Amino acid sequence: MSISTEITPGSDHSKRTDVDWLIERFLGHLKYTRAKDWAYATSMDQYLALSLAVRDVLFERKIITQLTHTRGDVKRVYYLSLEYLLGQMLRCSLVNLGWYESCRERLERLGLDLDELRDIEPDAGLGNGGLGRLAACYLDSLATLDMPALGYGIRYEYGIFDQEIVNGWQVERPDYWLRFGSPWEIVRPEFACPVRLFGRVEHRTDAAGRPRSLWTGCRLVMGLPYDIPIPSCGTGTVNLLRLWSARASESFDLNAFNRGGYLEAVQEQALTETISKVLYPSDAVEKNRELRLIQQYFFVACTLSDIFRRYDKNHDTVDELPNKAAIQLNDTHPAVAISEMMRILVDERALRWERAWEITQAVFGYTNHTLMPEALEIWPVSLFERVLPRHLEIIYDINQRFLDDVRRRYSGDSGRIQRMSLIQESPFKGVRMAHLAIVGSHTVNGVAKLHSDLIRSRLVPDFAEFWPERFTGVTNGVTPRRWLLACNSALAGAITRRIGDGWIRDLDQLRRLEPFADDPEFQKEFQQIKRQNKQRLAEWIGRKLAIPTPIDAMFDVQVKRLHEYKRQLMNILQVIIRYHRIRDERADLPPRVVLFGAKAAPSYHHAKLIIKLINDVGRTINTDPRVADRLRVAFLPNYRVSLAELIIPAADLSEQISTAGTEASGTGNMKFALNGALTIGTLDGANVEIRDAVGADNFFLFGLTEQEVAYYRSTYQPWQLGT
Ligand code: 26V
């Protein structure tokens, strides 16, 4: 195939647009980066070349953004998260630039289908679920608000596992998302960071006679940063996500060489590099905990060293740090940063303890994401001592001073001291990371109103009494760019035609749609769009699962991680009841397609059994002709961000049915509501705020309240309620 001169980009210089320029770069990358002639280029080549062209635009803007921020010596937000569930990046980048449609048209003239090309991109699944997706949404919103913000994380080679369903069971397969390389990242060897691990602490006095601690005899690992651009929507800002990859250090290689032979050295090197190899699936039981703690510290050490490197460019003392850096901890996973900050300030920069502590508290904020006791991180002291001996000392020092303060307020209340201590004594001696995060931060926030209240009343009441002003709430959100504008462009268009496009950057403006709720024309258009979205999903289900899905049936959807507290089991039991009622009682129920999507943690046996049950129930129902026009059930395998973008716009009913007081917020609930699905839900997490926003009449409420659950929990014995 040859490209005719009329459509060769740049042929008409008087009318060149941004998209002309983009297409020119695309063709350039195809030729010079992929080394492909047009005729031989595969779809993968085309996807990569187009993404590289978009990346060129983004990095050009990133250079200007960073220069502006550095010259202005602005205060930056640093978002520290072990997880980022970014999903695909090509479509949203083009949508944020405002170029998707024009790019699609230009590519069509070249015989290419952008909607197909963009789907070649593997999801960057560097997270488990809500917490990781929230981090990705925050990055988009921070950029769109023109906030000088950097995300920091780990460049896992393997993200969240791919899920296959074999004979109804979940089977995990490794997700090697970097197989073809990622066109979105740029490696920055010039900013590589050395990280120390293990070793011992020596106590000395310096020339001025002051006690100094020396962390020595360590193993060295290098952190190599990869930058991913984070585009804003509708402004020129492009922020950065910096992800660390572990590499063996050269001196470490040398030691290994001296100890053993060549092969041993290479083997040890490979072992070091396992630090950033794989994302930990949030498991019921965490095994191989040492590697997880090393991962957390590796990430934190690289990140803080990078933050100081940037700060030191403009400052001679650390006094200004709280005015230049706000470090937000996404859960306790990066909480070891508090002790690392103290180590840097006290050991390396020779600050007095009190001054170092003032700065640390002024810099850190901590977001709590769960009330589930089994999900709270507690590291065995013995493990901490081996991997991070100096940090354990620092944590003990922090604890001593903190408990002295508590004692001053509540002398003699030893129960309170034990409850508040950073160290638990039983069932094993461990470091309570949530306590460290609370003590070392100026602010602690929950992620929905109910959850923030429960942090104070149920999770850490002693801390809330001690520092009432420290505890706040910031209800989660989702980016309307990905979760409406990009994934449901038809509905976005219908909205924009009525209220303008201000809602894209200021979601409160959606209120202006209210007068159209009773407008028959808008209602009709909404129904048509929903139907098209259902058709698109039905085709996918037909292709992947060979299950026919009647699109005039109600699409009833529950997609989220599989966990008992989220009650997918209750949902499938309800489906069984419905099946029996239609089959045996000929009940005249409206047609329904019940859809599930969920990954279970690999070692979470019960969750995997529920997946098996859903699949088996689905097989029974879907092969029974007696209910064919009334009920269908499908388990959609490998639920992930890109699949959510297909499913959510097609939903009629959003299932948000966790036991009240267990789901911290939920964010899927918001994505469904944004796409015009009605919610059936409990008064849990952010469902409460969604119900307030849409009105009780537009929300199917059921279940116990959090207080009722708490009341019944002590006496409820389901086996005594049988028959
Ligand atoms: C993890 C685990 C792992 C071990 C088994 C029990 C268990 C229970 C909960 C968790 C969740 C850990 C933190 C987390 O991902 N929280 C989620 O954060 C979202 C963003 O704030 C929020 O919307 C979800 O409600 C919350 O579960």
XYZ file of N, CA and C in Angstrom, residues 488 490-492 494 497 524-534 649:
54
model
N -17.565 6.691 27.225
C -18.966 6.797 26.805
C -19.125 8.111 26.034
N -20.653 8.924 23.441
C -21.997 9.288 22.969
C -22.764 10.026 24.071
N -22.736 9.481 25.282
C -23.438 10.151 26.386
C -22.767 11.493 26.693
N -21.433 11.500 26.673
C -20.711 12.762 26.918
C -21.165 13.820 25.917
N -24.044 13.949 24.267
C -25.437 14.337 24.539
C -25.491 15.343 25.691
N -23.972 18.775 24.501
C -24.893 19.529 23.633
C -25.933 20.285 24.454
N -35.092 9.964 25.341
C -35.016 9.051 24.199
C -33.553 8.874 23.776
N -32.853 9.990 23.722
C -31.451 9.911 23.308
C -30.647 9.073 24.308
N -30.927 9.297 25.590
C -30.228 8.526 26.630
C -30.480 7.023 26.449
N -31.748 6.674 26.210
C -32.093 5.250 26.022
C -31.371 4.661 24.818
N -31.329 5.448 23.730
C -30.658 4.958 22.518
C -29.175 4.701 22.778
N -28.549 5.645 23.482
C -27.114 5.514 23.764
C -26.877 4.288 24.644
N -27.704 4.135 25.666
C -27.558 2.980 26.567
C -27.695 1.679 25.769
N -28.648 1.676 24.851
C -28.890 0.481 24.043
C -27.664 0.157 23.171
N -27.090 1.193 22.565
C -25.877 0.978 21.744
C -24.742 0.426 22.598
N -24.607 0.979 23.803
C -23.531 0.504 24.691
C -23.772 -0.947 25.094
N -25.040 -1.301 25.304
C -25.372 -2.685 25.660
C -25.102 -3.614 24.478
N -20.502 1.628 30.876
C -21.478 2.409 30.106
C -22.709 1.602 29.691
